[in-house]
GROMACS .gro file of C-alpha atoms in nm:
model
  112
    1MET     CA    1   0.966   0.714   2.001
    2SER     CA    2   0.591   0.752   2.040
    3LYS     CA    3   0.358   0.480   1.925
    4LYS     CA    4   0.115   0.575   1.651
    5LYS     CA    5  -0.247   0.582   1.764
    6THR     CA    6  -0.462   0.320   1.594
    7PHE     CA    7  -0.831   0.344   1.519
    8GLU     CA    8  -1.110   0.090   1.507
    9TYR     CA    9  -1.317   0.146   1.195
   10PRO     CA   10  -1.674   0.026   1.143
   11ALA     CA   11  -1.696  -0.257   0.890
   12ASP     CA   12  -1.910  -0.051   0.652
   13LEU     CA   13  -1.648   0.226   0.649
   14THR     CA   14  -1.362  -0.012   0.565
   15ALA     CA   15  -1.582  -0.168   0.295
   16ALA     CA   16  -1.652   0.181   0.158
   17GLN     CA   17  -1.279   0.259   0.150
   18GLN     CA   18  -1.211  -0.069  -0.032
   19ALA     CA   19  -1.484   0.019  -0.281
   20LEU     CA   20  -1.321   0.360  -0.333
   21ASP     CA   21  -0.980   0.199  -0.387
   22ALA     CA   22  -1.134  -0.042  -0.640
   23ALA     CA   23  -1.316   0.239  -0.821
   24ARG     CA   24  -0.997   0.445  -0.844
   25ALA     CA   25  -0.802   0.144  -0.972
   26ALA     CA   26  -1.067   0.071  -1.236
   27ARG     CA   27  -1.067   0.429  -1.362
   28HIS     CA   28  -0.687   0.444  -1.357
   29ALA     CA   29  -0.670   0.125  -1.566
   30PHE     CA   30  -0.927   0.263  -1.809
   31LEU     CA   31  -0.739   0.592  -1.850
   32ALA     CA   32  -0.409   0.407  -1.900
   33SER     CA   33  -0.561   0.209  -2.187
   34ALA     CA   34  -0.765   0.490  -2.344
   35PRO     CA   35  -0.635   0.714  -2.622
   36ARG     CA   36  -0.444   1.020  -2.503
   37TRP     CA   37  -0.689   1.263  -2.658
   38THR     CA   38  -1.057   1.274  -2.571
   39GLU     CA   39  -1.136   1.450  -2.900
   40PRO     CA   40  -0.976   1.417  -3.244
   41GLN     CA   41  -0.639   1.591  -3.243
   42ALA     CA   42  -0.390   1.665  -3.521
   43ASP     CA   43  -0.018   1.605  -3.468
   44ILE     CA   44   0.137   1.877  -3.254
   45MET     CA   45   0.484   2.029  -3.272
   46SER     CA   46   0.595   2.196  -2.950
   47LYS     CA   47   0.809   2.511  -2.941
   48ASP     CA   48   1.117   2.302  -2.864
   49GLY     CA   49   1.059   2.089  -3.174
   50THR     CA   50   0.923   1.783  -2.997
   51ALA     CA   51   0.652   1.611  -3.199
   52MET     CA   52   0.345   1.465  -3.033
   53ALA     CA   53   0.123   1.236  -3.235
   54GLY     CA   54  -0.240   1.327  -3.265
   55GLY     CA   55  -0.520   1.079  -3.251
   56GLU     CA   56  -0.881   1.007  -3.322
   57GLY     CA   57  -0.999   1.067  -2.968
   58TRP     CA   58  -1.237   0.863  -2.758
   59SER     CA   59  -1.528   0.670  -2.897
   60GLU     CA   60  -1.875   0.735  -2.758
   61GLU     CA   61  -1.841   0.409  -2.566
   62GLN     CA   62  -1.515   0.527  -2.406
   63VAL     CA   63  -1.672   0.860  -2.311
   64GLU     CA   64  -1.960   0.672  -2.147
   65ASP     CA   65  -1.722   0.429  -1.972
   66ASN     CA   66  -1.523   0.721  -1.831
   67ARG     CA   67  -1.840   0.896  -1.715
   68ARG     CA   68  -1.962   0.580  -1.543
   69LEU     CA   69  -1.624   0.512  -1.378
   70LEU     CA   70  -1.588   0.872  -1.263
   71GLU     CA   71  -1.939   0.866  -1.120
   72ALA     CA   72  -1.864   0.543  -0.931
   73GLU     CA   73  -1.539   0.688  -0.794
   74THR     CA   74  -1.710   1.011  -0.688
   75GLU     CA   75  -1.993   0.828  -0.515
   76ALA     CA   76  -1.750   0.597  -0.335
   77ALA     CA   77  -1.547   0.897  -0.216
   78ARG     CA   78  -1.863   1.068  -0.098
   79THR     CA   79  -1.962   0.757   0.100
   80VAL     CA   80  -1.627   0.752   0.281
   81TRP     CA   81  -1.619   1.127   0.338
   82ALA     CA   82  -1.974   1.151   0.474
   83HIS     CA   83  -1.957   0.848   0.704
   84PRO     CA   84  -2.088   0.925   1.056
   85TYR     CA   85  -1.774   0.774   1.213
   86TRP     CA   86  -1.580   1.094   1.141
   87GLN     CA   87  -1.809   1.291   1.374
   88GLU     CA   88  -1.677   1.085   1.667
   89LEU     CA   89  -1.325   1.223   1.614
   90GLN     CA   90  -1.187   1.572   1.654
   91GLY     CA   91  -0.883   1.762   1.527
   92THR     CA   92  -0.570   1.566   1.452
   93ASP     CA   93  -0.736   1.237   1.547
   94ARG     CA   94  -0.977   1.279   1.256
   95VAL     CA   95  -0.695   1.362   1.015
   96ASP     CA   96  -0.481   1.072   1.140
   97ALA     CA   97  -0.774   0.830   1.120
   98GLN     CA   98  -0.858   0.936   0.765
   99THR     CA   99  -0.496   0.898   0.660
  100GLN     CA  100  -0.466   0.555   0.821
  101LEU     CA  101  -0.790   0.440   0.659
  102GLN     CA  102  -0.648   0.528   0.317
  103HIS     CA  103  -0.351   0.301   0.390
  104LEU     CA  104  -0.536   0.024   0.573
  105ASP     CA  105  -0.464  -0.232   0.302
  106ASP     CA  106  -0.093  -0.141   0.316
  107GLN     CA  107  -0.092  -0.214   0.691
  108VAL     CA  108  -0.265  -0.550   0.639
  109ASP     CA  109  -0.012  -0.644   0.368
  110GLN     CA  110   0.282  -0.556   0.597
  111ALA     CA  111   0.137  -0.760   0.885
  112ALA     CA  112   0.106  -1.072   0.668
   0.00000   0.00000   0.00000
């Protein structure tokens, strides 16, 4: 069985990935707690007879919170994606390194 190649990441890149993970988690938590509908919606009856409750939609504050969280997530993703470290790697090494970076916290948790 071959041993998986490991990569040494610059500290600012790992910090950027952690910021991206945190931004995604914050937006996920917001969306889980927000109303289902972004705009007012009447009750809906599907073709199979299943009823889905409508709702009042998001408040202006929720719309702004979502915009802010999405912007933070997008900027964090851009920071990771555009990092100069990726230019040092070619082909499958780049893909493998990007995949491993996304799971870096998982590896740290397993080592503990």
